[in-house]
Tab-separated table of N, CA, C and O in Angstrom:
chain	number	residue	atom	x	y	z
X	181	MET	N	16.390	-36.082	25.623
X	181	MET	CA	16.864	-37.378	25.150
X	181	MET	C	17.028	-38.239	26.464
X	181	MET	O	17.689	-37.841	27.403
X	182	GLU	N	16.596	-39.527	26.387
X	182	GLU	CA	16.730	-40.421	27.520
X	182	GLU	C	17.724	-41.441	27.178
X	182	GLU	O	17.746	-41.990	26.081
X	183	PHE	N	18.472	-41.758	28.125
X	183	PHE	CA	19.477	-42.868	28.011
X	183	PHE	C	18.931	-44.227	28.095
X	183	PHE	O	18.340	-44.519	29.261
X	184	ALA	N	18.836	-44.939	27.122
X	184	ALA	CA	18.208	-46.355	27.214
X	184	ALA	C	19.281	-47.273	27.634
X	184	ALA	O	20.355	-47.392	27.027
X	185	ARG	N	18.902	-48.073	28.585
X	185	ARG	CA	19.879	-49.074	29.112
X	185	ARG	C	19.550	-50.511	28.678
X	185	ARG	O	19.196	-51.412	29.357
X	186	ALA	N	19.719	-50.676	27.311
X	186	ALA	CA	19.411	-51.970	26.653
X	186	ALA	C	20.518	-52.908	27.123
X	186	ALA	O	20.159	-54.048	27.257
X	187	SER	N	21.623	-52.433	27.276
X	187	SER	CA	22.757	-53.306	27.819
X	187	SER	C	23.505	-52.460	28.907
X	187	SER	O	23.369	-51.203	28.952
X	188	SER	N	24.115	-53.176	29.823
X	188	SER	CA	24.805	-52.527	30.871
X	188	SER	C	26.068	-51.854	30.402
X	188	SER	O	26.852	-52.279	29.574
X	189	VAL	N	26.401	-50.851	31.015
X	189	VAL	CA	27.648	-49.981	30.796
X	189	VAL	C	28.570	-50.472	31.925
X	189	VAL	O	28.249	-50.581	33.133
X	190	PHE	N	29.883	-50.676	31.500
X	190	PHE	CA	30.835	-51.340	32.320
X	190	PHE	C	32.172	-50.683	32.323
X	190	PHE	O	32.613	-50.382	31.226
X	191	ASN	N	32.784	-50.320	33.455
X	191	ASN	CA	34.180	-49.815	33.419
X	191	ASN	C	35.123	-51.036	33.429
X	191	ASN	O	35.243	-51.635	34.495
X	192	ALA	N	35.686	-51.252	32.267
X	192	ALA	CA	36.563	-52.486	32.197
X	192	ALA	C	37.817	-52.302	32.999
X	192	ALA	O	38.538	-53.308	33.156
X	193	MET	N	38.108	-51.198	33.576
X	193	MET	CA	39.300	-51.039	34.438
X	193	MET	C	39.159	-51.675	35.749
X	193	MET	O	40.071	-52.106	36.320
X	194	GLU	N	37.880	-51.973	36.204
X	194	GLU	CA	37.725	-52.419	37.534
X	194	GLU	C	38.258	-53.916	37.648
X	194	GLU	O	39.110	-54.160	38.539
X	195	PRO	N	37.905	-54.799	36.719
X	195	PRO	CA	38.551	-56.146	36.933
X	195	PRO	C	40.055	-56.137	36.613
X	195	PRO	O	40.736	-56.965	37.224
X	196	ILE	N	40.615	-55.250	35.764
X	196	ILE	CA	41.998	-55.225	35.600
X	196	ILE	C	42.710	-54.695	36.872
X	196	ILE	O	43.736	-55.328	37.210
X	197	VAL	N	42.171	-53.636	37.487
X	197	VAL	CA	42.843	-53.187	38.738
X	197	VAL	C	42.707	-54.216	39.755
X	197	VAL	O	43.687	-54.543	40.560
X	198	VAL	N	41.692	-54.840	39.924
X	198	VAL	CA	41.464	-55.952	40.987
X	198	VAL	C	42.482	-57.175	40.628
X	198	VAL	O	43.128	-57.549	41.659
X	199	SER	N	42.630	-57.476	39.412
X	199	SER	CA	43.524	-58.495	39.089
X	199	SER	C	44.934	-58.099	39.458
X	199	SER	O	45.724	-58.918	39.993
X	200	PHE	N	45.383	-56.882	39.153
X	200	PHE	CA	46.674	-56.421	39.394
X	200	PHE	C	46.937	-56.401	40.955
X	200	PHE	O	47.956	-56.652	41.384
X	201	PHE	N	45.942	-55.926	41.619
X	201	PHE	CA	46.034	-55.891	43.092
X	201	PHE	C	46.252	-57.253	43.636
X	201	PHE	O	47.154	-57.495	44.468
X	202	GLU	N	45.462	-58.287	43.257
X	202	GLU	CA	45.624	-59.603	43.686
X	202	GLU	C	46.905	-60.300	43.262
X	202	GLU	O	47.552	-61.083	43.998
X	203	GLU	N	47.405	-59.985	42.051
X	203	GLU	CA	48.473	-60.651	41.506
X	203	GLU	C	49.863	-60.005	41.817
X	203	GLU	O	50.864	-60.763	41.847
X	204	HIS	N	49.902	-58.709	42.012
X	204	HIS	CA	51.141	-58.005	42.144
X	204	HIS	C	51.298	-57.377	43.504
X	204	HIS	O	52.447	-57.284	44.039
X	205	ILE	N	50.240	-56.908	44.186
X	205	ILE	CA	50.400	-56.169	45.425
X	205	ILE	C	50.275	-57.130	46.635
X	205	ILE	O	51.195	-57.215	47.379
X	206	LEU	N	49.275	-57.969	46.667
X	206	LEU	CA	49.069	-58.841	47.827
X	206	LEU	C	50.304	-59.764	48.017
X	206	LEU	O	50.669	-59.956	49.167
X	207	PRO	N	50.814	-60.424	46.998
X	207	PRO	CA	51.888	-61.360	47.268
X	207	PRO	C	53.237	-60.645	47.514
X	207	PRO	O	54.083	-61.269	48.075
X	208	ASN	N	53.301	-59.387	47.111
X	208	ASN	CA	54.639	-58.759	47.293
X	208	ASN	C	54.757	-57.680	48.390
X	208	ASN	O	55.822	-57.215	48.640
X	209	TYR	N	53.556	-57.180	48.920
X	209	TYR	CA	53.649	-56.204	49.939
X	209	TYR	C	52.697	-56.481	51.045
X	209	TYR	O	51.462	-56.527	50.843
X	210	PRO	N	53.319	-56.684	52.246
X	210	PRO	CA	52.432	-57.050	53.342
X	210	PRO	C	51.669	-55.846	53.692
X	210	PRO	O	52.131	-54.739	53.990
X	211	LEU	N	50.258	-55.944	53.863
X	211	LEU	CA	49.506	-54.923	54.128
X	211	LEU	C	49.337	-54.714	55.597
X	211	LEU	O	49.294	-55.705	56.409
X	212	LYS	N	49.299	-53.419	56.085
X	212	LYS	CA	49.189	-53.193	57.522
X	212	LYS	C	47.876	-53.684	57.941
X	212	LYS	O	47.705	-54.188	59.069
X	213	CYS	N	46.875	-53.455	57.081
X	213	CYS	CA	45.543	-53.956	57.349
X	213	CYS	C	44.902	-54.532	56.079
X	213	CYS	O	44.835	-53.852	55.024
X	214	GLY	N	44.455	-55.775	56.073
X	214	GLY	CA	43.915	-56.441	55.025
X	214	GLY	C	42.367	-56.546	55.072
X	214	GLY	O	41.796	-57.444	54.371
X	215	CYS	N	41.682	-55.761	55.890
X	215	CYS	CA	40.305	-55.840	56.026
X	215	CYS	C	39.663	-55.456	54.716
X	215	CYS	O	40.171	-54.817	53.866
X	216	ASP	N	38.342	-55.854	54.529
X	216	ASP	CA	37.642	-55.631	53.277
X	216	ASP	C	37.504	-54.110	53.048
X	216	ASP	O	37.596	-53.657	51.850
X	217	LYS	N	37.353	-53.257	54.049
X	217	LYS	CA	37.203	-51.823	53.906
X	217	LYS	C	38.517	-51.231	53.322
X	217	LYS	O	38.540	-50.469	52.393
X	218	CYS	N	39.689	-51.595	53.877
X	218	CYS	CA	40.956	-51.089	53.431
X	218	CYS	C	41.300	-51.553	52.011
X	218	CYS	O	41.661	-50.710	51.197
X	219	THR	N	41.004	-52.818	51.711
X	219	THR	CA	41.317	-53.303	50.357
X	219	THR	C	40.467	-52.670	49.360
X	219	THR	O	40.809	-52.342	48.228
X	220	THR	N	39.231	-52.547	49.723
X	220	THR	CA	38.201	-51.932	48.760
X	220	THR	C	38.608	-50.393	48.574
X	220	THR	O	38.633	-49.915	47.476
X	221	ASP	N	39.062	-49.712	49.632
X	221	ASP	CA	39.381	-48.341	49.525
X	221	ASP	C	40.693	-48.180	48.575
X	221	ASP	O	40.721	-47.302	47.813
X	222	ILE	N	41.555	-49.118	48.739
X	222	ILE	CA	42.784	-49.127	47.806
X	222	ILE	C	42.366	-49.199	46.348
X	222	ILE	O	42.831	-48.487	45.427
X	223	ILE	N	41.468	-50.182	46.060
X	223	ILE	CA	41.044	-50.386	44.717
X	223	ILE	C	40.217	-49.208	44.174
X	223	ILE	O	40.466	-48.687	43.011
X	224	VAL	N	39.294	-48.644	45.031
X	224	VAL	CA	38.470	-47.516	44.564
X	224	VAL	C	39.353	-46.302	44.402
X	224	VAL	O	39.095	-45.538	43.339
X	225	LEU	N	40.221	-46.010	45.247
X	225	LEU	CA	41.069	-44.852	45.070
X	225	LEU	C	41.918	-44.927	43.791
X	225	LEU	O	42.024	-44.033	43.096
X	226	THR	N	42.422	-46.159	43.570
X	226	THR	CA	43.120	-46.335	42.348
X	226	THR	C	42.280	-46.181	41.113
X	226	THR	O	42.693	-45.410	40.246
X	227	LEU	N	40.989	-46.696	41.070
X	227	LEU	CA	40.153	-46.483	39.935
X	227	LEU	C	39.842	-44.978	39.745
X	227	LEU	O	39.718	-44.535	38.629
X	228	ASN	N	39.719	-44.238	40.865
X	228	ASN	CA	39.459	-42.810	40.667
X	228	ASN	C	40.589	-42.007	40.120
X	228	ASN	O	40.396	-40.916	39.659
X	229	HIS	N	41.824	-42.584	40.146
X	229	HIS	CA	42.943	-41.865	39.524
X	229	HIS	C	43.432	-42.404	38.229
X	229	HIS	O	44.306	-41.807	37.541
X	230	LEU	N	42.745	-43.432	37.656
X	230	LEU	CA	42.997	-43.933	36.370
X	230	LEU	C	41.883	-43.541	35.404
X	230	LEU	O	40.701	-43.421	35.944
X	231	LYS	N	42.169	-43.384	34.173
X	231	LYS	CA	41.153	-43.090	33.179
X	231	LYS	C	40.233	-44.296	33.054
X	231	LYS	O	40.603	-45.383	32.803
X	232	PRO	N	38.901	-43.940	33.242
X	232	PRO	CA	37.964	-45.023	33.123
X	232	PRO	C	37.904	-45.545	31.614
X	232	PRO	O	38.124	-44.754	30.708
X	233	GLN	N	37.584	-46.806	31.494
X	233	GLN	CA	37.476	-47.423	30.056
X	233	GLN	C	36.152	-48.129	30.058
X	233	GLN	O	36.011	-49.248	30.390
X	234	TYR	N	35.113	-47.369	29.586
X	234	TYR	CA	33.766	-47.917	29.571
X	234	TYR	C	33.504	-48.659	28.340
X	234	TYR	O	33.978	-48.325	27.255
X	235	THR	N	32.705	-49.743	28.472
X	235	THR	CA	32.252	-50.688	27.311
X	235	THR	C	30.926	-51.170	27.662
X	235	THR	O	30.512	-51.123	28.802
X	236	SER	N	30.231	-51.641	26.704
X	236	SER	CA	28.967	-52.228	26.941
X	236	SER	C	28.939	-53.714	26.332
X	236	SER	O	27.880	-54.382	26.284
X	237	THR	N	30.106	-54.208	25.751
X	237	THR	CA	30.132	-55.462	25.169
X	237	THR	C	31.334	-56.342	25.692
X	237	THR	O	32.312	-55.678	26.238
X	238	GLN	N	31.271	-57.520	25.590
X	238	GLN	CA	32.397	-58.454	25.999
X	238	GLN	C	33.604	-58.270	25.054
X	238	GLN	O	34.669	-58.240	25.406
X	239	ALA	N	33.345	-57.866	23.761
X	239	ALA	CA	34.370	-57.714	22.824
X	239	ALA	C	35.081	-56.338	23.147
X	239	ALA	O	36.297	-56.334	23.200
X	240	GLY	N	34.390	-55.380	23.635
X	240	GLY	CA	34.958	-54.137	24.057
X	240	GLY	C	35.824	-54.385	25.373
X	240	GLY	O	36.901	-53.863	25.448
X	241	GLN	N	35.349	-55.163	26.209
X	241	GLN	CA	36.025	-55.561	27.385
X	241	GLN	C	37.393	-56.224	27.049
X	241	GLN	O	38.432	-55.982	27.603
X	242	ALA	N	37.287	-57.187	26.056
X	242	ALA	CA	38.434	-58.000	25.715
X	242	ALA	C	39.533	-56.977	24.982
X	242	ALA	O	40.714	-57.066	25.247
X	243	TYR	N	39.004	-56.118	24.245
X	243	TYR	CA	39.889	-55.109	23.588
X	243	TYR	C	40.621	-54.192	24.612
X	243	TYR	O	41.818	-54.026	24.514
X	244	ILE	N	39.957	-53.762	25.658
X	244	ILE	CA	40.480	-52.896	26.671
X	244	ILE	C	41.543	-53.683	27.470
X	244	ILE	O	42.654	-53.245	27.766
X	245	LYS	N	41.156	-54.997	27.763
X	245	LYS	CA	42.086	-55.806	28.544
X	245	LYS	C	43.446	-56.034	27.714
X	245	LYS	O	44.511	-55.941	28.251
X	246	ALA	N	43.333	-56.180	26.299
X	246	ALA	CA	44.438	-56.339	25.568
X	246	ALA	C	45.261	-55.080	25.485
X	246	ALA	O	46.557	-55.168	25.453
X	247	LEU	N	44.653	-53.866	25.547
X	247	LEU	CA	45.400	-52.608	25.596
X	247	LEU	C	46.332	-52.548	26.800
X	247	LEU	O	47.494	-52.105	26.696
X	248	TYR	N	45.861	-53.252	27.925
X	248	TYR	CA	46.564	-53.113	29.169
X	248	TYR	C	47.751	-54.177	29.247
X	248	TYR	O	48.209	-54.479	30.394
X	249	MET	N	47.972	-54.885	28.160
X	249	MET	CA	49.133	-55.739	28.104
X	249	MET	C	50.458	-54.955	27.814
X	249	MET	O	51.529	-55.408	28.037
X	250	ASN	N	50.228	-53.706	27.566
X	250	ASN	CA	51.375	-52.815	27.241
X	250	ASN	C	52.119	-52.586	28.596
X	250	ASN	O	51.447	-52.206	29.560
X	251	PRO	N	53.392	-52.790	28.673
X	251	PRO	CA	54.146	-52.654	29.905
X	251	PRO	C	54.023	-51.215	30.554
X	251	PRO	O	53.970	-51.083	31.750
X	252	GLN	N	53.942	-50.161	29.712
X	252	GLN	CA	53.839	-48.798	30.268
X	252	GLN	C	52.466	-48.706	30.964
X	252	GLN	O	52.352	-48.116	32.092
X	253	MET	N	51.384	-49.237	30.401
X	253	MET	CA	50.029	-49.159	30.978
X	253	MET	C	49.997	-49.954	32.264
X	253	MET	O	49.386	-49.510	33.266
X	254	GLN	N	50.658	-51.119	32.271
X	254	GLN	CA	50.744	-52.006	33.451
X	254	GLN	C	51.533	-51.189	34.609
X	254	GLN	O	51.071	-51.182	35.716
X	255	SER	N	52.566	-50.569	34.154
X	255	SER	CA	53.354	-49.695	35.135
X	255	SER	C	52.514	-48.613	35.737
X	255	SER	O	52.551	-48.323	37.015
X	256	ASP	N	51.700	-47.979	34.922
X	256	ASP	CA	50.733	-46.888	35.463
X	256	ASP	C	49.783	-47.433	36.545
X	256	ASP	O	49.685	-46.825	37.550
X	257	ILE	N	49.296	-48.615	36.264
X	257	ILE	CA	48.356	-49.210	37.174
X	257	ILE	C	49.007	-49.561	38.500
X	257	ILE	O	48.556	-49.201	39.533
X	258	LEU	N	50.226	-50.134	38.478
X	258	LEU	CA	50.965	-50.479	39.594
X	258	LEU	C	51.410	-49.241	40.340
X	258	LEU	O	51.377	-49.240	41.602
X	259	GLN	N	51.796	-48.161	39.670
X	259	GLN	CA	52.067	-46.907	40.427
X	259	GLN	C	50.847	-46.352	41.167
X	259	GLN	O	51.003	-45.917	42.324
X	260	GLU	N	49.745	-46.333	40.517
X	260	GLU	CA	48.574	-45.839	41.187
X	260	GLU	C	48.079	-46.824	42.419
X	260	GLU	O	47.658	-46.263	43.415
X	261	LEU	N	48.307	-48.134	42.138
X	261	LEU	CA	47.988	-48.982	43.272
X	261	LEU	C	48.919	-48.788	44.470
X	261	LEU	O	48.463	-48.749	45.629
X	262	THR	N	50.113	-48.555	44.172
X	262	THR	CA	51.083	-48.289	45.284
X	262	THR	C	50.784	-46.996	45.944
X	262	THR	O	50.881	-46.882	47.178
X	263	ARG	N	50.487	-45.944	45.218
X	263	ARG	CA	50.153	-44.649	45.844
X	263	ARG	C	48.831	-44.808	46.691
X	263	ARG	O	48.790	-44.302	47.816
X	264	SER	N	47.855	-45.497	46.227
X	264	SER	CA	46.584	-45.718	46.934
X	264	SER	C	46.846	-46.522	48.231
X	264	SER	O	46.348	-46.214	49.236
X	265	LEU	N	47.707	-47.482	48.157
X	265	LEU	CA	48.037	-48.370	49.202
X	265	LEU	C	48.667	-47.497	50.427
X	265	LEU	O	48.275	-47.551	51.550
X	266	GLN	N	49.566	-46.614	49.933
X	266	GLN	CA	50.256	-45.763	50.949
X	266	GLN	C	49.301	-44.752	51.577
X	266	GLN	O	49.318	-44.502	52.855
X	267	ILE	N	48.369	-44.236	50.748
X	267	ILE	CA	47.285	-43.339	51.314
X	267	ILE	C	46.403	-43.984	52.360
X	267	ILE	O	46.222	-43.535	53.456
X	268	VAL	N	45.955	-45.149	51.909
X	268	VAL	CA	44.929	-45.937	52.817
X	268	VAL	C	45.617	-46.443	54.025
X	268	VAL	O	45.022	-46.277	55.072
X	269	GLU	N	46.831	-46.862	53.943
X	269	GLU	CA	47.544	-47.302	55.122
X	269	GLU	C	47.844	-46.207	56.055
X	269	GLU	O	47.927	-46.276	57.349
X	270	SER	N	48.109	-44.939	55.471
X	270	SER	CA	48.415	-43.815	56.362
X	270	SER	C	47.182	-43.241	57.074
X	270	SER	O	47.231	-42.601	58.162
X	271	LYS	N	46.031	-43.378	56.441
X	271	LYS	CA	44.691	-42.878	56.996
X	271	LYS	C	43.561	-43.846	56.761
X	271	LYS	O	42.700	-43.641	55.917
X	272	PRO	N	43.589	-44.973	57.340
X	272	PRO	CA	42.575	-45.959	57.238
X	272	PRO	C	41.204	-45.386	57.702
X	272	PRO	O	41.107	-44.575	58.621
X	273	GLN	N	40.145	-45.831	56.992
X	273	GLN	CA	38.856	-45.263	57.245
X	273	GLN	C	37.855	-46.242	58.030
X	273	GLN	O	36.754	-46.078	58.073
X	274	HIS	N	38.588	-47.287	58.669
X	274	HIS	CA	37.787	-48.235	59.388
X	274	HIS	C	37.957	-47.964	60.846
X	274	HIS	O	38.824	-47.239	61.291
X	275	ALA	N	37.066	-48.541	61.657
X	275	ALA	CA	37.231	-48.416	63.198
X	275	ALA	C	38.385	-49.231	63.628
X	275	ALA	O	38.639	-50.389	63.119
X	276	PRO	N	39.303	-48.659	64.507
X	276	PRO	CA	40.368	-49.529	65.042
X	276	PRO	C	39.891	-50.829	65.771
X	276	PRO	O	38.851	-50.786	66.452
X	277	ALA	N	40.639	-51.848	65.593
X	277	ALA	CA	40.391	-53.107	66.198
X	277	ALA	C	40.543	-52.942	67.772
X	277	ALA	O	41.405	-52.240	68.131
X	278	GLU	N	39.736	-53.659	68.501
X	278	GLU	CA	39.806	-53.629	69.922
X	278	GLU	C	40.488	-54.789	70.512
X	278	GLU	O	40.517	-55.899	70.093
């Protein structure tokens, strides 16, 4: 059986995590390093620790976004972002600035 890609498959958690990072982390926690590599690592590490929510439609994406209006689910995202931030700041994967 072959997987037909008539429509794209999308992890709806990605824009949710990015939005939470931009709205809750950046304004409230000064980052030791705000380079693209470190911020991307924080987001990717967070996504790797949260359950993915795949969809192939805009309606599915809207439904998943609505699920994450739940305060407990929002808290879970913020906890993972905070953990990821601490990990990346303690062990950055970029070359040190000269």
